[in-house]
Tab-separated table of N, CA and C in Angstrom:
chain	number	residue	atom	x	y	z
A	5	MET	N	1.255	-0.737	-0.083
A	5	MET	CA	0.275	0.120	0.126
A	5	MET	C	1.139	1.780	0.577
A	6	PRO	N	0.932	1.984	-1.101
A	6	PRO	CA	1.515	3.109	-1.168
A	6	PRO	C	1.327	4.130	0.139
A	7	LYS	N	2.129	4.766	0.968
A	7	LYS	CA	2.478	5.928	1.945
A	7	LYS	C	1.515	6.974	1.260
A	8	LYS	N	0.495	7.045	2.186
A	8	LYS	CA	-0.469	8.500	2.115
A	8	LYS	C	0.221	10.152	2.662
A	9	LEU	N	1.171	11.138	2.120
A	9	LEU	CA	1.794	12.152	2.714
A	9	LEU	C	0.456	12.811	2.456
A	10	SER	N	1.063	13.886	3.664
A	10	SER	CA	-0.272	15.645	3.536
A	10	SER	C	0.229	16.380	3.323
A	11	SER	N	-0.681	17.335	2.497
A	11	SER	CA	-0.043	18.101	1.612
A	11	SER	C	0.789	19.164	2.976
A	12	GLU	N	0.459	19.060	4.297
A	12	GLU	CA	0.785	19.709	5.449
A	12	GLU	C	2.241	19.849	5.364
A	13	LEU	N	2.397	18.368	5.365
A	13	LEU	CA	3.723	18.314	5.238
A	13	LEU	C	4.396	18.710	3.921
A	14	LEU	N	4.039	17.828	2.816
A	14	LEU	CA	5.391	18.099	2.118
A	14	LEU	C	5.769	19.184	1.759
A	15	ARG	N	4.287	20.755	2.608
A	15	ARG	CA	4.400	21.813	1.925
A	15	ARG	C	5.596	22.880	3.179
A	16	ARG	N	5.574	21.977	4.139
A	16	ARG	CA	6.357	22.163	5.526
A	16	ARG	C	7.793	21.586	4.891
A	17	LEU	N	7.764	20.872	4.275
A	17	LEU	CA	9.100	20.877	3.968
A	17	LEU	C	10.120	20.669	2.689
A	18	ARG	N	9.435	21.462	2.061
A	18	ARG	CA	9.304	22.770	0.805
A	18	ARG	C	10.201	24.168	1.533
A	19	ASN	N	9.047	24.930	2.065
A	19	ASN	CA	9.305	26.300	2.579
A	19	ASN	C	10.290	26.023	4.757
A	20	GLU	N	10.141	25.473	4.946
A	20	GLU	CA	10.387	25.891	6.329
A	20	GLU	C	11.826	24.721	6.392
A	21	ILE	N	12.785	23.900	5.803
A	21	ILE	CA	14.084	23.901	5.928
A	21	ILE	C	15.065	24.816	4.289
A	22	PRO	N	15.395	25.394	5.192
A	22	PRO	CA	16.075	26.103	4.334
A	22	PRO	C	16.853	25.587	3.533
A	23	ILE	N	16.960	25.613	2.753
A	23	ILE	CA	18.045	25.060	1.039
A	23	ILE	C	19.300	25.345	1.453
A	24	ASP	N	19.775	26.276	1.762
A	24	ASP	CA	21.653	26.483	1.912
A	24	ASP	C	21.734	25.929	2.949
A	25	TRP	N	20.694	25.970	4.083
A	25	TRP	CA	21.017	24.597	5.066
A	25	TRP	C	20.444	23.672	4.689
A	26	LEU	N	20.402	23.062	4.125
A	26	LEU	CA	19.904	22.280	3.741
A	26	LEU	C	21.392	21.298	3.129
A	27	ILE	N	22.248	22.190	1.687
A	27	ILE	CA	23.003	21.821	1.406
A	27	ILE	C	24.899	21.976	2.039
A	28	GLN	N	24.442	22.722	3.836
A	28	GLN	CA	25.941	22.643	4.488
A	28	GLN	C	25.099	21.686	5.162
A	29	HIS	N	24.249	20.974	5.625
A	29	HIS	CA	23.746	20.116	6.256
A	29	HIS	C	24.438	18.603	5.542
A	30	LEU	N	23.992	17.620	4.177
A	30	LEU	CA	24.081	17.036	3.263
A	30	LEU	C	25.840	17.326	3.722
A	31	ASP	N	26.402	17.998	3.187
A	31	ASP	CA	28.292	18.304	3.148
A	31	ASP	C	28.533	18.283	2.246
A	32	TRP	N	27.235	19.300	0.836
A	32	TRP	CA	27.555	18.976	-0.252
A	32	TRP	C	27.959	20.633	-0.913
A	33	PRO	N	29.342	19.998	-1.852
A	33	PRO	CA	30.308	21.369	-2.424
A	33	PRO	C	29.357	22.782	-2.716
A	34	HIS	N	29.742	23.879	-1.726
A	34	HIS	CA	29.396	24.936	-1.583
A	34	HIS	C	30.065	25.803	-1.149
A	35	LYS	N	30.193	27.192	-1.996
A	35	LYS	CA	31.037	28.788	-1.355
A	35	LYS	C	29.630	29.718	-1.102
A	36	ARG	N	30.677	30.357	-0.857
A	36	ARG	CA	30.355	31.854	-0.885
A	36	ARG	C	30.672	32.714	-1.571
A	37	ARG	N	30.588	33.529	-3.079
A	37	ARG	CA	30.789	34.136	-3.751
A	37	ARG	C	30.389	35.465	-3.111
A	38	ASP	N	30.817	36.207	-3.241
A	38	ASP	CA	30.901	37.942	-2.413
A	38	ASP	C	29.176	37.457	-1.727
A	39	ARG	N	28.224	37.876	-2.451
A	39	ARG	CA	26.838	37.397	-1.614
A	39	ARG	C	25.964	35.957	-1.944
A	40	GLN	N	27.020	35.800	-2.594
A	40	GLN	CA	26.213	34.656	-3.528
A	40	GLN	C	26.283	33.049	-2.748
A	41	PHE	N	25.341	32.463	-2.813
A	41	PHE	CA	26.081	31.163	-2.347
A	41	PHE	C	25.421	30.114	-3.246
A	42	VAL	N	26.719	29.875	-3.786
A	42	VAL	CA	27.333	29.095	-4.877
A	42	VAL	C	27.337	27.318	-4.556
A	43	PHE	N	26.607	26.778	-5.320
A	43	PHE	CA	26.825	24.736	-4.570
A	43	PHE	C	26.879	24.248	-6.037
A	44	LEU	N	27.178	23.431	-5.998
A	44	LEU	CA	28.005	22.028	-6.681
A	44	LEU	C	26.138	21.819	-7.756
A	45	CYS	N	25.468	21.913	-8.738
A	45	CYS	CA	24.714	20.799	-9.164
A	45	CYS	C	24.999	19.497	-9.293
A	46	PRO	N	23.960	19.008	-8.125
A	46	PRO	CA	23.935	17.206	-8.158
A	46	PRO	C	23.825	16.971	-9.766
A	47	CYS	N	23.100	17.702	-10.309
A	47	CYS	CA	22.163	16.815	-11.294
A	47	CYS	C	23.269	17.038	-13.437
A	48	CYS	N	23.984	18.935	-13.492
A	48	CYS	CA	25.830	18.223	-14.240
A	48	CYS	C	26.843	18.931	-13.700
A	49	HIS	N	26.619	18.804	-12.134
A	49	HIS	CA	27.888	18.793	-11.598
A	49	HIS	C	28.659	19.917	-11.917
A	50	GLU	N	28.425	21.282	-12.342
A	50	GLU	CA	29.213	22.827	-12.060
A	50	GLU	C	28.111	23.618	-11.510
A	51	SER	N	29.321	24.518	-10.885
A	51	SER	CA	28.936	25.617	-9.926
A	51	SER	C	28.238	26.528	-10.394
A	52	VAL	N	27.378	27.022	-11.657
A	52	VAL	CA	27.322	27.888	-11.925
A	52	VAL	C	25.578	27.864	-11.331
A	53	SER	N	25.326	28.238	-9.873
A	53	SER	CA	24.011	28.055	-9.323
A	53	SER	C	24.030	29.302	-8.385
A	54	ASP	N	22.992	29.709	-7.956
A	54	ASP	CA	22.515	30.501	-6.622
A	54	ASP	C	20.873	29.942	-6.014
A	55	ILE	N	21.265	30.421	-4.831
A	55	ILE	CA	19.774	30.412	-3.864
A	55	ILE	C	18.922	31.751	-3.963
A	56	LYS	N	18.079	31.549	-3.836
A	56	LYS	CA	16.760	32.786	-3.555
A	56	LYS	C	16.374	32.486	-2.317
A	57	PRO	N	16.474	33.327	-0.595
A	57	PRO	CA	16.539	31.939	0.592
A	57	PRO	C	14.671	33.111	-0.189
A	58	SER	N	14.380	34.143	-0.687
A	58	SER	CA	12.656	33.992	-0.489
A	58	SER	C	11.885	33.483	-1.257
A	59	THR	N	12.244	32.783	-2.079
A	59	THR	CA	11.680	31.392	-2.629
A	59	THR	C	12.004	29.560	-1.655
A	60	ASN	N	12.847	29.617	-1.491
A	60	ASN	CA	13.883	28.612	-0.627
A	60	ASN	C	13.799	27.873	-1.852
A	61	LEU	N	14.195	28.105	-3.077
A	61	LEU	CA	15.247	27.454	-3.972
A	61	LEU	C	16.173	27.954	-4.586
A	62	GLY	N	16.949	26.747	-4.603
A	62	GLY	CA	18.317	26.742	-5.193
A	62	GLY	C	17.880	26.381	-6.796
A	63	ARG	N	18.926	27.307	-7.853
A	63	ARG	CA	18.504	27.062	-9.243
A	63	ARG	C	20.180	26.910	-9.151
A	64	CYS	N	20.254	25.971	-10.552
A	64	CYS	CA	21.413	25.992	-11.865
A	64	CYS	C	21.287	26.690	-13.044
A	65	PHE	N	22.022	27.612	-13.139
A	65	PHE	CA	21.954	28.647	-13.862
A	65	PHE	C	22.271	27.266	-15.808
A	66	ARG	N	22.821	26.528	-15.302
A	66	ARG	CA	23.703	25.439	-16.867
A	66	ARG	C	22.780	24.516	-17.048
A	67	CYS	N	22.198	24.320	-16.584
A	67	CYS	CA	21.867	22.631	-16.964
A	67	CYS	C	19.695	23.264	-17.021
A	68	GLU	N	19.815	24.805	-16.213
A	68	GLU	CA	18.404	25.281	-16.219
A	68	GLU	C	17.738	24.258	-14.855
A	69	THR	N	17.928	24.003	-13.721
A	69	THR	CA	17.280	23.297	-13.197
A	69	THR	C	16.878	23.570	-11.816
A	70	ASN	N	16.062	23.532	-11.102
A	70	ASN	CA	15.494	24.345	-10.064
A	70	ASN	C	15.668	23.760	-8.734
A	71	PHE	N	15.537	23.463	-7.350
A	71	PHE	CA	15.840	22.749	-6.414
A	71	PHE	C	14.990	23.309	-5.292
A	72	ASN	N	13.788	22.341	-5.135
A	72	ASN	CA	13.503	22.881	-2.978
A	72	ASN	C	14.421	21.979	-2.851
A	73	PRO	N	13.850	22.061	-1.220
A	73	PRO	CA	14.427	20.697	-0.928
A	73	PRO	C	14.460	19.184	-0.643
A	74	ILE	N	13.557	18.902	-1.755
A	74	ILE	CA	13.239	17.746	-1.742
A	74	ILE	C	13.758	17.012	-2.911
A	75	ASP	N	13.820	17.748	-4.092
A	75	ASP	CA	14.583	17.980	-5.309
A	75	ASP	C	16.074	17.843	-5.205
A	76	PHE	N	15.970	18.050	-4.108
A	76	PHE	CA	17.663	18.829	-3.668
A	76	PHE	C	18.044	17.337	-3.229
A	77	VAL	N	17.540	16.558	-2.022
A	77	VAL	CA	17.734	15.935	-1.401
A	77	VAL	C	17.620	14.302	-2.550
A	78	ILE	N	16.659	14.434	-3.470
A	78	ILE	CA	16.340	13.487	-4.387
A	78	ILE	C	17.342	13.711	-5.145
A	79	ALA	N	18.218	14.761	-6.439
A	79	ALA	CA	19.340	14.388	-6.835
A	79	ALA	C	20.771	14.560	-6.168
A	80	ALA	N	20.852	14.857	-5.474
A	80	ALA	CA	22.166	14.754	-4.383
A	80	ALA	C	22.253	12.925	-3.783
A	81	ASN	N	21.170	12.482	-3.350
A	81	ASN	CA	21.388	11.781	-2.481
A	81	ASN	C	20.941	10.527	-3.861
A	82	LYS	N	20.417	10.648	-4.866
A	82	LYS	CA	19.761	9.279	-5.739
A	82	LYS	C	18.398	8.879	-4.971
A	83	ILE	N	18.390	9.634	-4.538
A	83	ILE	CA	17.051	8.427	-3.664
A	83	ILE	C	16.053	8.506	-4.559
A	84	ASP	N	14.004	8.575	-4.138
A	84	ASP	CA	13.712	8.772	-4.848
A	84	ASP	C	12.778	9.420	-3.952
A	85	PHE	N	11.161	9.540	-4.263
A	85	PHE	CA	10.603	10.801	-3.391
A	85	PHE	C	10.042	10.144	-1.773
A	86	LEU	N	9.543	9.592	-1.819
A	86	LEU	CA	9.266	9.037	-0.494
A	86	LEU	C	10.779	8.784	0.212
A	87	GLU	N	12.210	8.009	-0.553
A	87	GLU	CA	13.242	8.408	0.625
A	87	GLU	C	13.433	9.244	1.230
A	88	ALA	N	13.089	10.387	0.116
A	88	ALA	CA	13.475	11.992	0.385
A	88	ALA	C	12.765	12.636	1.649
A	89	VAL	N	11.730	12.212	1.031
A	89	VAL	CA	10.610	12.751	2.456
A	89	VAL	C	10.761	12.300	4.030
A	90	ASP	N	11.272	10.532	3.925
A	90	ASP	CA	11.608	10.291	5.191
A	90	ASP	C	13.090	10.936	5.343
A	91	PHE	N	13.857	10.815	4.829
A	91	PHE	CA	15.255	11.829	5.326
A	91	PHE	C	15.246	13.346	5.914
A	92	LEU	N	14.038	13.756	5.157
A	92	LEU	CA	14.087	15.272	5.670
A	92	LEU	C	13.015	15.732	6.799
A	93	SER	N	11.899	14.585	6.896
A	93	SER	CA	11.026	14.723	7.446
A	93	SER	C	11.820	14.948	9.434
A	94	PRO	N	12.549	13.621	10.019
A	94	PRO	CA	12.734	14.527	11.028
A	94	PRO	C	13.515	15.539	11.133
A	95	LEU	N	13.869	16.504	9.847
A	95	LEU	CA	14.805	18.692	10.724
A	95	LEU	C	13.717	18.940	10.842
A	96	LEU	N	12.743	18.925	10.208
A	96	LEU	CA	11.408	19.696	10.734
A	96	LEU	C	11.592	20.079	11.713
A	97	LYS	N	11.407	21.281	12.673
A	97	LYS	CA	11.521	21.638	13.960
A	97	LYS	C	9.893	21.838	14.270
């Protein structure tokens, strides 16, 4: 039987776990370039990226991929959606 996830849980995972904090928590390659938070894209492995704290999204400008926290964990850890939700859920406050 598939696991039923509430829309509230998914909303919280996308919005309440800061993407920059998550990237650091995963010990994913990243750095600050002036005021820009640059991370290695888990899809194309380039560092032409940035985050937008107001939307809690990361963006790779090379492969044009957007990442919310769930998407990033899926790509970085090479896991499926439910595994990413299980990974992220304990990180909620």
